[in-house]
Tab-separated table of C-alpha atoms in Angstrom:
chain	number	residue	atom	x	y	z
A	1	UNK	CA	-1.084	3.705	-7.730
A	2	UNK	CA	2.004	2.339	-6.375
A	3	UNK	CA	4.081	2.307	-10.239
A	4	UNK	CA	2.698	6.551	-10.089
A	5	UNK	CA	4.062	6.846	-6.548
A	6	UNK	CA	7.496	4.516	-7.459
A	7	UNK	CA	8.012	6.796	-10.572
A	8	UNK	CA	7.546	10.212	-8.777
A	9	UNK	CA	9.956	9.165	-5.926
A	10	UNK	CA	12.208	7.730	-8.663
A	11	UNK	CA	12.091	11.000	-10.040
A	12	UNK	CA	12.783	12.791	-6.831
A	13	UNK	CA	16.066	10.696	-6.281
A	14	UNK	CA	17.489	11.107	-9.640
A	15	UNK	CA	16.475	15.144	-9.578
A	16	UNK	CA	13.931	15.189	-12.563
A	17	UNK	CA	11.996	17.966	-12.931
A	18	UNK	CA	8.775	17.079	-11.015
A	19	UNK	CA	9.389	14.489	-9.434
A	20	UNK	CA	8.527	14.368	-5.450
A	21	UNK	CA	8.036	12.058	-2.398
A	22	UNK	CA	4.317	11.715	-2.190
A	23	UNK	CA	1.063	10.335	-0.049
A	24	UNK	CA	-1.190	7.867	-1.996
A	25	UNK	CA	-3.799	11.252	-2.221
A	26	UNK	CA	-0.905	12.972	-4.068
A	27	UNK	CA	-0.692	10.065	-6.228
A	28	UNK	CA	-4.448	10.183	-6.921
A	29	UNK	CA	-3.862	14.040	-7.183
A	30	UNK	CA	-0.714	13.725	-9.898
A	31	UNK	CA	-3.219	11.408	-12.003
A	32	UNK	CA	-5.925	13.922	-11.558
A	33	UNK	CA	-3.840	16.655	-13.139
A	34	UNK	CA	-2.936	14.512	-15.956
A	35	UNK	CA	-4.750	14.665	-19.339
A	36	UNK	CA	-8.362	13.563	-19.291
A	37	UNK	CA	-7.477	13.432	-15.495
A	38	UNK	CA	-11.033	13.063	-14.149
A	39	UNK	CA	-11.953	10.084	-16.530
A	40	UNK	CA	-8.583	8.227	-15.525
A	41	UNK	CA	-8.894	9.111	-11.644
A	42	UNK	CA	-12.642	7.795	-12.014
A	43	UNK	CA	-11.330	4.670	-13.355
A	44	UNK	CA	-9.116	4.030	-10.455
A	45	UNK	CA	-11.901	4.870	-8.607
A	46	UNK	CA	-13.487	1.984	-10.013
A	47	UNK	CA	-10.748	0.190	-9.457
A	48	UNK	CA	-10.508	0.382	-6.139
A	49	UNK	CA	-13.914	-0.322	-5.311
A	50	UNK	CA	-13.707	-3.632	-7.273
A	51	UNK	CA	-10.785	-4.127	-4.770
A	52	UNK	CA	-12.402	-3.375	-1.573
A	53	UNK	CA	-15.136	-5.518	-2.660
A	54	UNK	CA	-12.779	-8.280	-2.831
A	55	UNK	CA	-10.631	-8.328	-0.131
A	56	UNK	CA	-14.795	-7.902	1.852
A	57	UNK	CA	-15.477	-11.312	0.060
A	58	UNK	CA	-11.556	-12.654	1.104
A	59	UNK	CA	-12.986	-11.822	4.653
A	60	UNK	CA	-16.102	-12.922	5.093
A	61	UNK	CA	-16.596	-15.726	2.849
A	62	UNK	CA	-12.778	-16.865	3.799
A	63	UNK	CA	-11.707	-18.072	0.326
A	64	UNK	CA	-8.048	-18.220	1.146
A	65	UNK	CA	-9.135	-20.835	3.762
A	66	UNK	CA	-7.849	-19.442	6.715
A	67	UNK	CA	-10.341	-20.678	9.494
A	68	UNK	CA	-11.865	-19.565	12.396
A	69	UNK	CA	-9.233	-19.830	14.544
A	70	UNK	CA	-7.172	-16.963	16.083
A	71	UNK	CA	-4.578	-16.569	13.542
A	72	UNK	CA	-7.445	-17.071	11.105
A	73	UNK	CA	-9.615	-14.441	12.235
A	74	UNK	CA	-6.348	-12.693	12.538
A	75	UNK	CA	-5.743	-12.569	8.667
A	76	UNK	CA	-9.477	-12.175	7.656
A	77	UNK	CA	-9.280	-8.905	10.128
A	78	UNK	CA	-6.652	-7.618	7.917
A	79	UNK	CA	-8.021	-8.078	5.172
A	80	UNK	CA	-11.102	-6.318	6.306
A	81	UNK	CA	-9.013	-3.727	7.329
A	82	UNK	CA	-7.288	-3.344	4.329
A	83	UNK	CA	-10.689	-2.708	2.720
A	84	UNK	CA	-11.794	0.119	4.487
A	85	UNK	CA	-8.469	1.864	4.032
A	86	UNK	CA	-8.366	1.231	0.041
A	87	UNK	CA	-12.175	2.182	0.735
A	88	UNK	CA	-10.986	6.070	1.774
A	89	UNK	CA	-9.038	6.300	-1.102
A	90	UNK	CA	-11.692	5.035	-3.563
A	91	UNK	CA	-14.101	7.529	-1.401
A	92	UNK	CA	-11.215	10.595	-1.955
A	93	UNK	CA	-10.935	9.599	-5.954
A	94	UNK	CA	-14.205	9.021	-6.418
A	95	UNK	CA	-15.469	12.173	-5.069
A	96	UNK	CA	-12.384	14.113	-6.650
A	97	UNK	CA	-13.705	12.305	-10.373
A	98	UNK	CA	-17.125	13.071	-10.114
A	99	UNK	CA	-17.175	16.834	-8.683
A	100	UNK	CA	-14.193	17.844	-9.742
A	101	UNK	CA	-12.624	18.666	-6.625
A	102	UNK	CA	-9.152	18.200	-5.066
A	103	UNK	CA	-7.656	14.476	-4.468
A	104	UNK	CA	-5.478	15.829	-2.031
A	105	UNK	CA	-8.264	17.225	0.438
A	106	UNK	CA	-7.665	14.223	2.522
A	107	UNK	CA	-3.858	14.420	2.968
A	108	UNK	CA	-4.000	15.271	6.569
A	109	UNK	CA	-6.889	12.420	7.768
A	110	UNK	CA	-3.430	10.383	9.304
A	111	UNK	CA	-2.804	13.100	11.662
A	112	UNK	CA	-6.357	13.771	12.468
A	113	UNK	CA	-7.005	9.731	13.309
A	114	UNK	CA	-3.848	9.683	15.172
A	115	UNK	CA	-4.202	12.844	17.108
A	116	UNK	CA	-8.196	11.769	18.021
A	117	UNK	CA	-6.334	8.507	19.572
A	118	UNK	CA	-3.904	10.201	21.486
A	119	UNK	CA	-6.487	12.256	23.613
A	120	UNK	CA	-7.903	8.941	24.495
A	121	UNK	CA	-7.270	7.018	27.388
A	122	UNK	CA	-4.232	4.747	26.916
A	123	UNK	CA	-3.983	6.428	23.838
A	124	UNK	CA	0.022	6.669	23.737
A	125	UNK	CA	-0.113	3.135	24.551
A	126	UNK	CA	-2.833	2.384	21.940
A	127	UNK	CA	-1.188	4.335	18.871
A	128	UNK	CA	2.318	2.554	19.641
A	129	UNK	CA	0.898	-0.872	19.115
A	130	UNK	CA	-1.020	0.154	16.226
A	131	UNK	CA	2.693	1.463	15.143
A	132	UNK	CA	3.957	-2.150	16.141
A	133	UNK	CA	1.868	-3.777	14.185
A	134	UNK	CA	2.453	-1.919	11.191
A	135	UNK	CA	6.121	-2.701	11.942
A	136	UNK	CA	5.012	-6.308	11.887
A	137	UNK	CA	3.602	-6.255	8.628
A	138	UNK	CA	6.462	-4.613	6.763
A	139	UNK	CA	8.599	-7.321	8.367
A	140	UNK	CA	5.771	-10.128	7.400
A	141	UNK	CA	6.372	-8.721	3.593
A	142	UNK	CA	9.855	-8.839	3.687
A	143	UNK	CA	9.453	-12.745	4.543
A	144	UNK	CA	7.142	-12.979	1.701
A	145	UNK	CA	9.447	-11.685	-0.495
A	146	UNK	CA	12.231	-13.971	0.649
A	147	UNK	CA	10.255	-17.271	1.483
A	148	UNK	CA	8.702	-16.603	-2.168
A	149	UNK	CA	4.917	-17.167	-0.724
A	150	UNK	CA	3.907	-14.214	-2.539
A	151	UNK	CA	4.368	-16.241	-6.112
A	152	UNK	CA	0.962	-18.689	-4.741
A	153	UNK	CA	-1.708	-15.748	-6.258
A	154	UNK	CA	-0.400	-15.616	-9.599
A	155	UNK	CA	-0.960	-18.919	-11.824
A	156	UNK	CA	2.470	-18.744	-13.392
A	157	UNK	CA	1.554	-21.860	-15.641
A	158	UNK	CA	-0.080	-19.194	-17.746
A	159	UNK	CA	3.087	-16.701	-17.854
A	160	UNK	CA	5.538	-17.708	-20.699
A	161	UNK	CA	8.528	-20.087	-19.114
A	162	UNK	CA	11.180	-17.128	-20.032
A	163	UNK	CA	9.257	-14.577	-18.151
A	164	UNK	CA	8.582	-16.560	-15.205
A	165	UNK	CA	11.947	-16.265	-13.253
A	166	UNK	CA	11.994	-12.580	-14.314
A	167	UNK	CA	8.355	-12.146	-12.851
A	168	UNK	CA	9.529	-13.609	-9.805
A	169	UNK	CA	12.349	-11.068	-8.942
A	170	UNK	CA	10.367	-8.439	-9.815
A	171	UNK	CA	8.032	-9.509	-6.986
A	172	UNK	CA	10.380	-10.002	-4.736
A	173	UNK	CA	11.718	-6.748	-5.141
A	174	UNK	CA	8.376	-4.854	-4.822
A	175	UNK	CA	7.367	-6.805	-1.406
A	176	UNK	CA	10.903	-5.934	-0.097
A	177	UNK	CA	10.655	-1.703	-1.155
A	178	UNK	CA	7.146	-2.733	0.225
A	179	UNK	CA	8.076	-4.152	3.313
A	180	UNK	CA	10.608	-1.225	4.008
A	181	UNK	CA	7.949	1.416	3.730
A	182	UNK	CA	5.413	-0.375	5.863
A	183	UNK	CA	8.172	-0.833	8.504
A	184	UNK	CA	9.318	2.828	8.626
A	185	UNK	CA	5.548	3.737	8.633
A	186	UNK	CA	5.331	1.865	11.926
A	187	UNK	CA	8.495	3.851	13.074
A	188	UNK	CA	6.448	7.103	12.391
A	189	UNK	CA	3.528	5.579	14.905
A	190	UNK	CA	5.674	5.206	17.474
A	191	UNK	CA	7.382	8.147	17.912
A	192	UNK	CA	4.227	9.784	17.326
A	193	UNK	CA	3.069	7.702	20.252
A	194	UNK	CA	6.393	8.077	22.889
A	195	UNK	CA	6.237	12.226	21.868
A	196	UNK	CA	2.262	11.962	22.171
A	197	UNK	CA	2.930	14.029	18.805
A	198	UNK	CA	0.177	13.301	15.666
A	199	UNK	CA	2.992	15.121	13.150
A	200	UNK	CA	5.108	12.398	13.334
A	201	UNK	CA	2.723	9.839	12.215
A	202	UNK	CA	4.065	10.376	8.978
A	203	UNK	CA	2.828	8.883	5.087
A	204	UNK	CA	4.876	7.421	2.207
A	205	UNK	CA	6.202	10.858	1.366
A	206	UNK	CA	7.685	10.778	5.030
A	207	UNK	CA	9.419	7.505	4.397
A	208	UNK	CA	10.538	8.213	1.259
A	209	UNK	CA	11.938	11.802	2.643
A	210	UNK	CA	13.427	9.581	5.714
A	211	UNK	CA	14.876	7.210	2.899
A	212	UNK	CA	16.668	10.637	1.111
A	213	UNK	CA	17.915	11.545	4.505
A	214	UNK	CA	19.778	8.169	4.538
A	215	UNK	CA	20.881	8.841	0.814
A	216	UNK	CA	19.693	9.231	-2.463
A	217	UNK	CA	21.042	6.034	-3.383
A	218	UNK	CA	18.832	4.250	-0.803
A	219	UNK	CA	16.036	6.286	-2.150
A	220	UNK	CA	16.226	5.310	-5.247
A	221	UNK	CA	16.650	1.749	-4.788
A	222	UNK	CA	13.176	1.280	-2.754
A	223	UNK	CA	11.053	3.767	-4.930
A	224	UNK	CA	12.215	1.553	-8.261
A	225	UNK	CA	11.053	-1.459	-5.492
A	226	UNK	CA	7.655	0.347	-5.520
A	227	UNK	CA	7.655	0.459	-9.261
A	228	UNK	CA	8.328	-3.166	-9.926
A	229	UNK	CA	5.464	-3.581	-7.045
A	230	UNK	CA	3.116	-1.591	-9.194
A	231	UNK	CA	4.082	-3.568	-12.299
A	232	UNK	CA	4.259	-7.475	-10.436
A	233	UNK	CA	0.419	-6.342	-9.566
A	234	UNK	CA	-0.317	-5.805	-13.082
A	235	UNK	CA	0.792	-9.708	-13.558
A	236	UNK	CA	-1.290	-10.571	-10.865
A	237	UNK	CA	-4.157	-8.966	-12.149
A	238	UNK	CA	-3.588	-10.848	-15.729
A	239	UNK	CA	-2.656	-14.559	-14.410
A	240	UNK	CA	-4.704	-14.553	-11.136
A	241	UNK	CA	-5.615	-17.526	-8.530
A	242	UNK	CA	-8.508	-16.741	-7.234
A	243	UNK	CA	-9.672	-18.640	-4.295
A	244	UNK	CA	-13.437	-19.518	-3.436
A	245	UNK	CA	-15.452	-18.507	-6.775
């Protein structure tokens, strides 16, 4: 998902015909529409299940060892939450695979979430620390990129001595594009929270449209950061450490 959304934005910044800043159900849409779309979008249906399994086992059954403490509990939290959020989007593909209807029907649930907090109590207050903490993570990425921490889930024993320094960069470019993203999603949150405005709690496409505003250039430097995100999770997925099984 994130190589297909690097490669359309990629596109978009370099002005080839179809490419476009898009949401992750755009992404699921785009592989929809490609040939033998349904079979391939039921596959990364598939595939994200498997994934929201795991990170459920990561949480519960703590195999990276994080404790019960508060930062503990902290990290298992997240990693609960990012299973129900890769859960929506194996719902969306799933759905879209299997009765052949539009992967993009859910491209407005942000606003909807975010405008059902705002009519709460507090909710201003409540949607800008939800947009803090997103800030927080893009910045926590960016660290992993630089501190290298990210490299501990691949067994890079296993990848070829050449390729290994290679590997590397091409991780810590993909956390940084990553970071970026996550930290201008937060941005979105909070001005959606100080203008009490759902609209402005903009997706990837809104980044990547901020990014253009800022310069193609820029654009195109983070969306080839999402590609060589896509493709350091394809290593990942062939030489993985996995924890507790």
């Amino acid at each position: 998902m994130y190589t297909v959304l690097g490669v359309l934005a990629v596109m978009a910044a370099t002005g080839t015909e179809g490419g476009r800043t898009a949401s992750k159900t755009q992404v699921l849409q785009t592989i929809q529409d490609m040939p033998m779309g349904r079979w391939l979008l039921g596959l990364v249906a598939l595939g994200l299940a498997g994934y929201v399994i795991w990170r459920l086992v990561q949480a519960i059954r703590d195999t990276e060892g994080h404790g019960n403490d508060a930062k503990g509990m902290g990290k298992r939290l997240a990693y609960a939450a990012s299973a129900l959020g890769y859960g929506v989007l194996a719902y969306i593909a799933g759905k879209a695979a299997f009765e052949n209807t539009s992967a993009n029907s859910g491209g407005n649930s942000r606003q909807s979430f975010v405008a059902t907090l705002l009519e709460q109590s507090y909710g201003q207050w409540l949607v800008g620390a939800i947009g803090l903490t997103v800030i927080g993570i893009g910045i926590y990425q960016l660290m992993r990129a630089y501190s290298g921490s990210f490299a501990k889930h691949v067994n890079s024993s296993r990848i070829p001595a050449n390729q290994q320094r290679m590997v590397h960069r091409v991780g810590q470019l993909g956390y940084t594009a990553r970071g970026i993203v996550w930290a201008i999603l937060g941005y979105f949150l909070i001005q959606a929270a100080m203008h009490s405005n759902a609209n402005e709690a903009q997706g990837t496409e809104g980044a990547f449209d901020f990014l253009a505003s800022m310069g193609s250039g820029i654009m195109l430097v983070v969306a080839l950061g999402l590609v060589a995100y896509g493709l350091y999770m394809f290593v990942r997925a062939k030489y993985p450490i996995l924890r507790g099984v």
